[in-house]
XYZ file of C-alpha atoms in Angstrom:
685
model
C 24.366 -34.735 14.579
C 20.693 -34.719 13.603
C 19.662 -35.548 17.200
C 21.573 -32.528 18.455
C 19.756 -30.330 15.929
C 16.375 -31.806 16.892
C 17.100 -30.964 20.538
C 17.389 -27.293 19.529
C 13.731 -27.273 18.442
C 10.795 -26.559 20.712
C 8.347 -29.468 21.263
C 5.961 -28.429 18.457
C 8.780 -27.859 15.980
C 10.295 -31.237 16.872
C 6.953 -33.011 16.443
C 6.557 -31.467 12.981
C 10.137 -32.229 11.941
C 9.965 -35.901 12.956
C 6.561 -36.740 11.456
C 7.449 -38.815 8.391
C 4.417 -40.419 6.755
C 0.979 -39.147 5.784
C -0.400 -35.677 5.159
C 0.999 -33.081 7.546
C -0.080 -29.460 7.986
C 2.404 -27.305 9.883
C 0.555 -24.158 10.918
C 3.451 -21.766 11.365
C 2.469 -18.456 12.920
C 4.431 -15.296 12.180
C 8.006 -15.488 13.487
C 7.581 -19.074 14.730
C 10.629 -20.592 13.020
C 8.963 -22.267 10.052
C 12.087 -22.286 7.877
C 14.110 -23.918 10.659
C 11.374 -26.523 11.091
C 10.919 -27.462 7.452
C 14.670 -27.626 6.724
C 15.199 -29.775 9.815
C 12.422 -32.074 8.638
C 14.121 -32.499 5.260
C 17.438 -33.220 6.976
C 15.669 -35.696 9.265
C 14.154 -37.571 6.300
C 17.571 -37.893 4.674
C 19.138 -39.009 7.977
C 16.720 -41.953 7.986
C 18.195 -43.198 4.720
C 15.446 -41.882 2.448
C 16.892 -41.335 -1.010
C 17.254 -37.582 -1.720
C 15.901 -38.324 -5.215
C 12.591 -39.356 -3.613
C 12.057 -35.953 -1.992
C 10.655 -32.788 -3.510
C 10.456 -29.451 -1.691
C 8.594 -26.622 -3.421
C 8.878 -22.909 -2.642
C 7.682 -19.630 -4.169
C 11.053 -17.927 -4.626
C 14.520 -19.024 -5.695
C 15.942 -17.206 -2.671
C 13.838 -19.295 -0.279
C 14.784 -22.497 -2.116
C 18.504 -21.692 -1.935
C 18.334 -20.796 1.765
C 16.486 -24.017 2.619
C 18.825 -26.163 0.562
C 21.916 -24.747 2.256
C 20.449 -25.020 5.744
C 19.210 -28.591 5.275
C 22.485 -29.843 3.793
C 24.492 -28.197 6.571
C 22.733 -30.477 9.072
C 23.781 -33.812 7.542
C 26.653 -35.516 5.796
C 26.635 -34.428 2.165
C 24.584 -36.881 0.080
C 25.871 -38.119 -3.284
C 23.395 -35.777 -4.924
C 21.250 -33.049 -3.356
C 17.455 -33.306 -2.930
C 15.319 -31.395 -5.414
C 14.394 -28.149 -3.718
C 13.083 -25.491 -6.080
C 10.194 -23.213 -7.008
C 6.950 -24.617 -8.416
C 7.839 -23.185 -11.822
C 11.393 -24.585 -11.859
C 9.920 -28.015 -11.113
C 7.488 -27.553 -14.002
C 10.354 -26.684 -16.338
C 12.287 -29.825 -15.344
C 9.164 -31.951 -15.752
C 8.381 -30.575 -19.225
C 11.895 -31.294 -20.501
C 11.081 -34.981 -19.917
C 7.403 -35.180 -20.834
C 6.239 -32.350 -23.104
C 6.368 -34.745 -26.091
C 3.216 -36.310 -24.606
C 1.390 -33.176 -25.821
C 2.884 -33.420 -29.300
C 5.451 -30.732 -28.533
C 9.260 -30.819 -28.834
C 11.365 -30.593 -25.669
C 13.429 -27.864 -27.350
C 10.718 -25.359 -26.354
C 11.637 -21.824 -25.297
C 10.273 -20.135 -22.180
C 9.053 -16.596 -22.840
C 9.030 -13.742 -20.320
C 6.441 -11.004 -19.712
C 7.910 -8.702 -22.354
C 7.859 -11.472 -24.973
C 4.281 -12.311 -24.029
C 3.126 -8.704 -24.460
C 4.831 -8.447 -27.862
C 3.103 -11.623 -29.050
C -0.263 -10.386 -27.790
C 0.000 -6.837 -29.135
C -1.056 -7.599 -32.769
C -4.128 -9.455 -31.454
C -5.242 -6.577 -29.171
C -7.027 -3.762 -30.967
C -9.233 -2.201 -28.280
C -7.179 -2.710 -25.106
C -3.499 -2.924 -24.077
C -1.620 -6.192 -24.484
C -0.831 -6.076 -20.747
C -4.577 -6.283 -20.001
C -4.888 -9.467 -22.043
C -1.678 -10.873 -20.548
C -2.977 -10.395 -17.004
C -6.368 -11.922 -17.829
C -4.844 -14.935 -19.637
C -2.559 -15.595 -16.679
C -5.581 -15.616 -14.353
C -7.488 -17.953 -16.685
C -4.613 -20.436 -16.847
C -4.221 -20.475 -13.078
C -7.938 -21.185 -12.764
C -7.574 -24.009 -15.342
C -9.858 -22.287 -17.848
C -9.461 -22.881 -21.590
C -10.199 -20.183 -24.220
C -13.467 -21.949 -25.050
C -14.561 -22.023 -21.406
C -13.724 -18.330 -21.061
C -15.712 -17.521 -24.202
C -18.774 -19.412 -22.928
C -18.612 -17.660 -19.537
C -17.976 -14.154 -20.944
C -20.280 -11.561 -19.332
C -19.493 -8.672 -21.691
C -17.828 -7.757 -24.991
C -14.420 -7.156 -23.409
C -14.302 -10.637 -21.853
C -15.462 -12.187 -25.150
C -12.760 -10.316 -27.054
C -10.089 -11.375 -24.540
C -11.253 -14.984 -24.977
C -10.657 -14.628 -28.735
C -7.214 -13.128 -28.106
C -6.488 -15.973 -25.654
C -7.276 -18.560 -28.352
C -5.054 -16.821 -30.934
C -2.249 -16.523 -28.399
C -2.426 -20.222 -27.539
C -2.316 -21.162 -31.235
C 0.712 -18.905 -31.759
C 2.821 -20.177 -28.852
C 2.017 -23.819 -29.650
C 2.936 -23.331 -33.336
C 6.231 -21.697 -32.328
C 6.965 -24.187 -29.516
C 6.909 -21.515 -26.829
C 5.960 -21.892 -23.177
C 4.946 -19.001 -20.937
C 5.372 -18.746 -17.162
C 1.920 -20.142 -16.377
C 2.367 -23.030 -18.815
C 5.210 -24.278 -16.622
C 2.473 -25.437 -14.234
C -0.525 -25.836 -16.536
C 1.155 -28.166 -19.058
C 2.530 -30.551 -16.375
C -0.965 -30.659 -14.866
C -2.455 -31.528 -18.269
C 0.107 -34.289 -18.814
C -0.421 -35.777 -15.341
C -4.203 -35.653 -15.868
C -4.201 -37.292 -19.298
C -1.472 -39.923 -18.854
C -1.887 -42.172 -15.821
C 1.457 -43.897 -16.441
C 3.262 -40.562 -16.095
C 1.268 -39.714 -12.965
C 2.204 -43.066 -11.422
C 5.852 -42.763 -12.383
C 6.144 -39.194 -11.042
C 4.318 -39.935 -7.798
C 6.494 -43.013 -7.267
C 9.630 -40.914 -7.749
C 8.645 -38.120 -5.351
C 7.468 -40.039 -2.310
C 7.988 -37.194 0.158
C 6.736 -33.775 -0.903
C 6.982 -30.548 1.097
C 5.514 -27.144 0.237
C 6.481 -23.828 1.814
C 4.022 -20.878 2.148
C 1.115 -23.176 1.336
C -1.428 -20.433 2.096
C -0.234 -18.693 -1.106
C -1.047 -21.571 -3.468
C -3.646 -21.040 -6.197
C -6.131 -23.427 -7.817
C -3.626 -24.753 -10.367
C -0.906 -25.415 -7.776
C -3.418 -27.199 -5.560
C -4.561 -29.472 -8.404
C -0.954 -30.123 -9.450
C -0.076 -31.227 -5.914
C -3.010 -33.643 -5.905
C -1.634 -35.218 -9.095
C 1.848 -35.500 -7.598
C 0.285 -37.367 -4.660
C -1.355 -39.886 -7.017
C 0.099 -42.945 -5.216
C 0.587 -41.599 -1.688
C -0.414 -38.896 0.770
C 3.060 -38.015 2.023
C 2.529 -34.298 1.599
C 3.818 -31.863 4.210
C 2.708 -28.263 3.821
C 3.868 -25.312 5.883
C 1.922 -22.079 6.088
C -0.266 -19.722 8.049
C -3.866 -19.042 7.070
C -3.618 -15.775 9.049
C -0.995 -14.565 6.549
C -2.901 -15.381 3.356
C -2.914 -11.956 1.648
C -2.467 -12.632 -2.061
C -5.976 -13.348 -3.342
C -5.421 -10.706 -6.042
C -2.755 -13.034 -7.467
C -5.116 -16.004 -7.333
C -4.033 -17.408 -3.950
C -6.804 -19.407 -2.264
C -6.879 -19.368 1.533
C -9.340 -22.277 1.180
C -6.422 -24.511 0.143
C -4.927 -24.416 3.633
C -8.263 -24.264 5.471
C -9.491 -27.399 3.664
C -6.194 -29.334 3.807
C -7.502 -31.912 6.256
C -10.518 -32.740 4.092
C -8.579 -32.549 0.801
C -5.830 -34.965 1.783
C -7.581 -37.061 4.439
C -6.512 -38.015 7.972
C -4.050 -35.125 8.061
C -2.015 -34.364 11.134
C -1.976 -30.694 12.182
C 0.914 -29.254 14.196
C 0.696 -25.645 15.346
C 3.826 -23.539 15.815
C 2.669 -20.802 18.183
C 5.878 -19.672 19.868
C 6.963 -16.388 18.303
C 10.672 -15.509 18.320
C 10.350 -12.143 16.560
C 7.970 -9.707 18.204
C 7.676 -8.486 21.778
C 4.668 -9.478 23.900
C 2.847 -6.139 23.535
C 3.015 -6.316 19.746
C 1.733 -9.893 19.671
C -1.104 -9.033 22.037
C -2.684 -6.523 19.642
C -1.948 -8.697 16.578
C -3.750 -11.616 18.245
C -6.619 -9.344 19.273
C -7.222 -8.234 15.688
C -6.903 -11.592 13.931
C -9.152 -13.343 16.468
C -12.085 -11.459 14.880
C -11.769 -13.581 11.723
C -14.200 -16.488 11.645
C -12.652 -18.567 8.854
C -9.307 -19.566 10.383
C -7.546 -22.204 12.421
C -7.731 -21.341 16.103
C -4.251 -20.430 17.348
C -2.595 -17.758 19.440
C 0.992 -16.628 19.133
C 2.980 -16.623 22.377
C 5.918 -14.260 22.774
C 9.303 -15.675 23.772
C 10.614 -12.114 24.214
C 9.665 -9.559 26.843
C 8.068 -6.292 25.793
C 10.467 -3.514 24.846
C 7.984 -0.629 24.574
C 4.244 -0.112 24.583
C 2.526 -0.091 21.193
C 1.980 3.572 20.304
C -1.047 5.001 18.496
C -1.343 8.609 17.289
C -4.180 10.355 15.465
C -3.393 13.517 13.452
C -5.391 16.332 11.902
C -4.395 15.422 8.342
C -1.895 13.402 6.323
C 0.625 16.259 6.156
C 0.822 16.527 9.947
C 1.048 12.738 10.126
C 3.894 12.526 7.586
C 5.831 15.390 9.200
C 5.647 13.772 12.634
C 6.739 10.384 11.268
C 9.699 11.890 9.387
C 10.842 13.953 12.386
C 10.475 10.967 14.739
C 12.536 8.730 12.453
C 15.160 11.448 12.005
C 15.481 11.703 15.781
C 15.782 7.917 16.099
C 18.603 7.887 13.537
C 20.395 10.693 15.399
C 20.295 8.495 18.504
C 22.025 5.673 16.636
C 19.220 3.667 15.031
C 20.129 2.182 11.648
C 17.690 3.534 9.000
C 17.372 0.046 7.505
C 15.980 -1.207 10.858
C 12.994 1.155 10.563
C 10.101 0.642 8.127
C 6.963 2.556 7.163
C 4.040 0.413 5.958
C 0.764 1.396 4.305
C -2.133 -0.513 2.767
C -2.558 1.492 -0.475
C 0.083 3.034 -2.710
C -1.650 6.417 -2.928
C -0.769 7.067 0.724
C 2.932 7.141 -0.136
C 2.807 10.624 -1.686
C 2.328 12.406 1.643
C 4.891 10.164 3.367
C 7.464 10.761 0.627
C 6.953 14.515 0.749
C 7.288 14.468 4.537
C 10.596 12.627 4.212
C 11.900 15.030 1.593
C 10.950 18.045 3.687
C 13.130 16.621 6.471
C 15.942 15.731 4.047
C 15.492 12.099 5.023
C 16.561 9.362 2.610
C 14.114 6.570 1.793
C 13.767 3.634 -0.578
C 10.447 2.313 -1.898
C 10.568 -1.467 -1.491
C 8.706 -3.525 -4.079
C 7.275 -0.543 -5.896
C 7.841 2.851 -7.454
C 8.039 6.227 -5.808
C 4.835 8.174 -6.302
C 6.010 10.561 -9.015
C 7.737 7.738 -10.922
C 4.547 5.745 -11.481
C 3.343 5.402 -15.053
C -0.024 7.062 -14.522
C 1.500 10.029 -12.665
C 4.169 10.533 -15.324
C 1.403 10.464 -17.958
C -0.501 13.185 -16.100
C 2.673 15.248 -15.701
C 3.369 14.924 -19.440
C -0.068 16.423 -20.210
C 0.604 19.282 -17.782
C 3.943 19.956 -19.462
C 2.179 20.147 -22.814
C -0.221 22.708 -21.351
C 2.870 24.846 -20.703
C 4.897 23.922 -23.781
C 3.122 21.959 -26.550
C 6.413 21.748 -28.468
C 7.852 19.389 -25.833
C 8.217 16.388 -28.171
C 9.249 14.006 -25.383
C 6.040 14.628 -23.376
C 3.916 14.674 -26.519
C 5.080 11.253 -27.668
C 4.523 9.837 -24.190
C 0.786 10.630 -24.210
C -0.140 10.914 -27.886
C -1.646 7.434 -27.594
C -2.756 7.597 -23.930
C -5.613 6.862 -23.714
C -5.583 4.667 -26.804
C -6.148 6.601 -30.046
C -4.897 4.017 -32.548
C -1.727 6.074 -32.978
C 0.908 3.377 -32.886
C 4.625 3.094 -33.479
C 4.263 3.200 -37.277
C 2.227 6.423 -37.172
C 4.771 8.074 -34.877
C 7.614 7.042 -37.186
C 5.747 8.649 -40.093
C 5.293 11.836 -38.049
C 8.998 11.907 -37.189
C 9.945 11.482 -40.826
C 7.571 14.238 -41.958
C 8.799 16.611 -39.213
C 12.378 16.034 -40.350
C 11.453 16.768 -43.979
C 9.588 19.969 -43.096
C 11.965 20.983 -40.274
C 9.137 21.518 -37.764
C 8.258 20.284 -34.278
C 5.540 17.625 -33.946
C 2.906 19.925 -32.434
C 3.488 22.512 -35.151
C 2.943 19.821 -37.769
C -0.282 18.657 -36.085
C -1.775 22.054 -35.234
C -0.919 24.140 -38.311
C -3.543 23.743 -41.056
C -0.827 24.553 -43.604
C 0.505 21.001 -43.181
C -2.874 19.214 -43.285
C -2.531 17.815 -46.818
C 0.929 16.385 -46.161
C -0.197 14.973 -42.810
C -3.360 13.381 -44.249
C -1.391 11.835 -47.109
C 1.151 10.284 -44.724
C -1.014 8.896 -41.940
C -4.431 8.325 -43.489
C -7.859 9.709 -42.626
C -8.549 7.812 -39.359
C -5.217 8.653 -37.747
C -5.436 12.229 -39.076
C -8.767 12.674 -37.260
C -7.380 11.236 -34.018
C -4.334 13.520 -34.215
C -6.524 16.583 -34.655
C -8.625 15.523 -31.649
C -5.421 15.221 -29.622
C -4.416 18.749 -30.674
C -7.784 20.072 -29.509
C -7.225 18.494 -26.082
C -3.819 20.162 -25.720
C -5.151 23.505 -26.901
C -8.050 23.338 -24.439
C -5.619 22.480 -21.618
C -3.642 25.587 -22.551
C -6.793 27.728 -22.448
C -7.683 26.411 -18.972
C -4.120 27.035 -17.787
C -4.351 30.670 -18.835
C -7.542 31.049 -16.787
C -6.004 29.624 -13.595
C -4.288 26.596 -12.158
C -7.569 25.536 -10.514
C -9.414 25.767 -13.830
C -6.810 23.489 -15.421
C -7.066 20.983 -12.583
C -10.874 20.968 -12.643
C -11.016 20.270 -16.388
C -7.937 18.040 -16.606
C -9.654 14.660 -16.244
C -12.603 15.637 -18.468
C -10.175 16.546 -21.237
C -7.530 13.813 -20.909
C -9.686 10.896 -19.689
C -6.666 9.288 -18.017
C -8.490 8.083 -14.910
C -11.456 6.855 -16.979
C -9.014 4.954 -19.197
C -7.420 3.110 -16.277
C -10.812 2.353 -14.703
C -11.860 0.695 -17.966
C -9.018 -1.812 -17.650
C -9.202 -4.906 -15.441
C -7.221 -4.643 -12.163
C -6.077 -1.058 -12.730
C -8.206 0.630 -10.059
C -5.098 1.470 -8.041
C -3.705 3.571 -10.886
C -6.981 5.484 -10.964
C -6.733 5.986 -7.176
C -3.189 7.304 -7.599
C -4.466 9.834 -10.133
C -7.112 10.939 -7.634
C -4.329 11.445 -5.121
C -2.325 13.432 -7.681
C -5.269 15.664 -8.615
C -5.944 16.282 -4.939
C -2.293 17.124 -4.244
C -2.385 19.685 -7.072
C -5.356 21.449 -5.482
C -3.717 21.452 -2.057
C -0.499 22.852 -3.511
C -2.245 25.824 -5.104
C -4.380 26.464 -2.039
C -1.164 26.721 -0.024
C 0.728 28.567 -2.804
C -1.822 30.761 -4.628
C 0.878 32.869 -6.293
C 2.596 29.896 -7.926
C 1.774 28.537 -11.368
C 1.781 25.054 -12.908
C 5.319 25.436 -14.234
C 6.689 26.127 -10.761
C 4.789 23.145 -9.384
C 6.271 20.837 -12.050
C 9.749 22.190 -11.345
C 9.254 21.491 -7.630
C 8.270 17.860 -8.110
C 11.057 17.354 -10.699
C 13.560 18.421 -8.080
C 11.888 16.141 -5.530
C 12.037 13.209 -7.931
C 15.534 13.693 -9.297
C 17.712 15.181 -6.552
C 19.241 12.869 -3.968
C 18.687 13.741 -0.346
C 21.517 14.606 2.017
C 21.146 11.229 3.726
C 21.732 9.282 0.500
C 22.860 5.757 1.361
C 21.128 5.930 4.749
C 17.651 5.084 3.574
C 14.474 4.137 5.432
C 12.443 1.446 3.645
C 8.827 2.349 2.904
C 6.417 -0.126 1.307
C 2.918 -1.541 1.070
C 1.938 -4.231 3.565
C 1.906 -6.768 0.710
C 5.573 -5.998 -0.034
C 6.506 -6.395 3.650
C 5.474 -10.065 3.832
C 8.438 -12.150 5.008
C 10.391 -9.116 6.255
C 11.031 -7.871 9.798
C 12.263 -4.621 11.340
C 13.133 -3.379 14.818
C 10.698 -0.474 14.463
C 7.617 -0.410 12.247
C 5.248 2.485 11.510
C 1.844 1.397 10.174
C 0.235 4.533 8.751
C -3.158 5.687 7.432
C -5.162 3.331 9.648
C -8.548 4.666 8.564
C -11.689 3.179 7.081
C -11.268 3.228 3.313
C -7.483 3.140 3.511
C -6.896 0.247 5.945
C -9.178 -1.588 5.490
C -9.876 -0.542 1.928
C -13.532 -0.350 0.919
C -14.734 -1.402 -2.503
C -17.021 -3.962 -4.086
C -14.402 -6.697 -3.880
C -13.267 -6.067 -0.305
C -12.802 -9.251 1.690
C -12.752 -7.992 5.275
C -11.128 -11.168 6.556
C -8.222 -10.706 4.142
C -7.970 -7.032 5.149
C -7.692 -8.211 8.746
C -4.984 -10.694 7.762
C -3.111 -7.821 6.126
C -3.335 -5.888 9.394
C -1.993 -8.930 11.260
C 0.927 -9.201 8.828
C 1.676 -5.473 9.191
C 1.768 -5.591 12.996
C 3.904 -8.748 13.146
C 6.669 -7.240 11.006
C 7.768 -5.295 14.115
C 10.270 -6.782 16.542
C 10.731 -4.137 19.269
C 8.562 -1.118 18.559
C 5.252 -0.667 16.747
C 3.832 2.797 16.029
C 0.401 3.139 14.417
C -0.965 6.389 12.982
C -4.154 7.721 11.423
C -5.512 11.069 10.267
C -8.839 12.777 10.857
C -8.930 13.876 7.212
C -7.233 12.728 4.027
C -7.679 13.052 0.275
C -10.406 10.718 -0.965
C -11.119 10.637 -4.710
C -9.350 13.924 -5.301
C -10.945 15.870 -2.439
C -10.345 16.225 1.265
C -12.730 14.197 3.370
C -13.249 13.088 6.957
C -11.769 9.646 7.637
C -13.216 7.453 10.391
C -10.519 5.536 12.299
C -9.980 1.933 11.217
C -12.144 -0.712 12.883
C -8.899 -2.629 13.474
C -7.793 0.006 16.032
C -10.754 -0.825 18.223
C -10.251 -4.560 17.701
C -6.613 -4.108 18.777
C -7.699 -2.311 21.944
C -5.907 0.888 20.918
C -8.994 3.115 21.040
C -12.361 3.114 22.751
C -13.868 5.355 20.080
C -16.860 3.644 18.450
C -16.077 2.849 14.822
C -18.786 4.052 12.452
C -19.611 1.068 10.281
C -22.899 0.997 8.431
C -25.540 -1.251 9.957
C -26.550 -3.583 7.158
C -28.923 -5.755 9.148
C -31.908 -4.522 7.134
C -30.854 -6.441 4.009
C -32.509 -9.772 3.416
C -32.983 -12.350 0.689
C -35.213 -11.138 -2.194
C -34.627 -7.450 -1.414
C -34.488 -5.239 -4.517
C -31.310 -3.139 -4.401
C -29.530 -0.573 -6.562
C -25.787 -0.317 -7.316
C -24.270 2.808 -8.864
C -22.574 0.791 -11.651
C -24.495 -2.482 -11.985
C -27.970 -0.978 -11.612
C -30.929 -2.822 -10.077
C -30.634 -6.342 -8.741
C -32.278 -8.890 -6.448
C -30.523 -10.222 -3.306
C -30.305 -14.011 -3.484
C -28.005 -14.656 -0.508
C -26.771 -12.786 2.590
C -23.571 -13.798 4.409
C -21.277 -12.251 7.002
C -17.965 -10.682 5.913
C -16.260 -9.759 9.167
C -18.515 -7.130 10.752
C -20.262 -6.369 7.476
C -22.659 -8.252 5.237
C -21.835 -9.645 1.833
C -24.746 -9.876 -0.585
C -24.977 -12.205 -3.553
C -27.053 -10.204 -6.028
C -28.636 -11.184 -9.315
C -28.139 -8.294 -11.755
C -30.168 -9.340 -14.785
C -28.795 -12.889 -14.780
C -25.259 -11.999 -13.650
C -24.504 -12.940 -10.038
C -22.097 -10.684 -8.137
C -20.828 -10.674 -4.536
C -21.112 -7.103 -3.213
C -20.578 -5.646 0.260
C -23.881 -4.315 1.611
C -22.445 -0.830 2.181
C -22.122 -0.402 -1.603
C -25.803 -0.806 -2.435
C -29.051 0.764 -1.302
C -32.571 -0.545 -1.144
C -34.490 0.259 -4.304
C -37.899 0.273 -2.639
């Protein structure tokens, strides 16, 4: 039976599936049948008489593990017991049940989830949200950094404070025999590092290890795999460096690029036959990704003929773009296309607002995959709550939503005291806070510090109301200065996207009132409430829309990739890795099976105002436009140049490297070294 299955593979797939010993890297391009290959390899190992108990296959999702298990077992006679095929974290859980006593812990530990983690952290976090600390601690654990190491490396007060919180958190969970999600990998690594007998025993047990989506592994997973291979090098990894797009989660593309040197004498098998996309789609995907310098050389070959030419359209603005997309999709559905076979992809979440509004204007149903619809996002709902208070300050629901946003040290206990006092006096919360008649009672109940913060909050609401009475534009112009919402999110690690969404929201407000000068804020809020809450006529027939990150692993007959402009795709900020942006573009294009439609706009909202948007450099690389792409010439920068950054101030260039078609500068800012794209600094002299 296994020979018949092997005969169904192409030569490269068969070579990968029948390689048994030694390190093996299967470079599986998009749509090249990687799952079929890896499951066949597992079935092949078992068909040779290898004990299922000596195999270990690791994945990133339970769904992938279940699919692989079922497919592999369907190829062979059922073994007495199935091979272990699970996620990294499930393996860690199993391992800890056997060995956690080595760390002086009981194996009756409990695994806590994100909500539990935030609740534990909250009492330790005075000046920032618990979620900020939770995110940072997760990153530290996956980089194998202890609280002490974090404290020593802290560059500012926030990082030092998070290091202190990290230490308290670790003491708490150890004392209460708790294990968080990251500990499921970190603690096994610590045990395998400290106890050679356990490392030997575990490596002896799992003599054949396979890893799916290897390009998504982080530093901790890489080090854990090295420990599991303590006695052997029988490690088979499957992945595609061209689809490594999760660096923000800690994924290291270097893990797959350095596999041959890390595990020695590795065999590399490339799967380059693509069974998903038509030839025209693959041609432009290959054209774009070939511009990356740090990658394995490979080129996908189509096994399917082209259905239609790749289409590129450039519009005047994002409204025209969204309207055309919605009308085109509506026409496709009328002709019999299934809405679920059509997808709209974008690089940044803020782009979704225009797309969503275009869909609603055409009464076209949609579902946001892997994320929230624009007006349902936390930061947007916070802004809307402030606007509602500008209309009606006695709206208790909106008031309680933002009374502590940004942080004002007005916690749950203070709000409970306010509720109790309001009930006693039979008044609404804003009346209690704004009427001087109640000052003594309020001060007595909440204390001086909270009393002061509450009065400051009242002043903000009252000033918003004054600006509203002047005009909608006056309210919009002063909104951020008064509320500080965007500033608050920018002060938090990894929350820049929320700030960008607020920029998009502020810009949409201005556009609305330019187009509807007779309307007021209340009518605007009513409009978006209807948009958010009322189902469209095509309910149940929904088109998936999503970010490119969320589309990874999915495929659709027709794909629209929108907002292909510099600053939106690729994004442009201090941390931009142009090679990863290009990989994202490659992933976006290769989601399409039959038809790929790419759009851009000549202008779009940027930081709350309309601005000209140069077309994406990737369009030229794909051969879709001959228009020269305006990218700043950074050739003038050299080592030892004195430069100035708008946030970090003056610094000295200590290294210059290429980042795609741009330059990346390593700059010494007063002893702190930062990697910055050259387009974000200017020469100081």
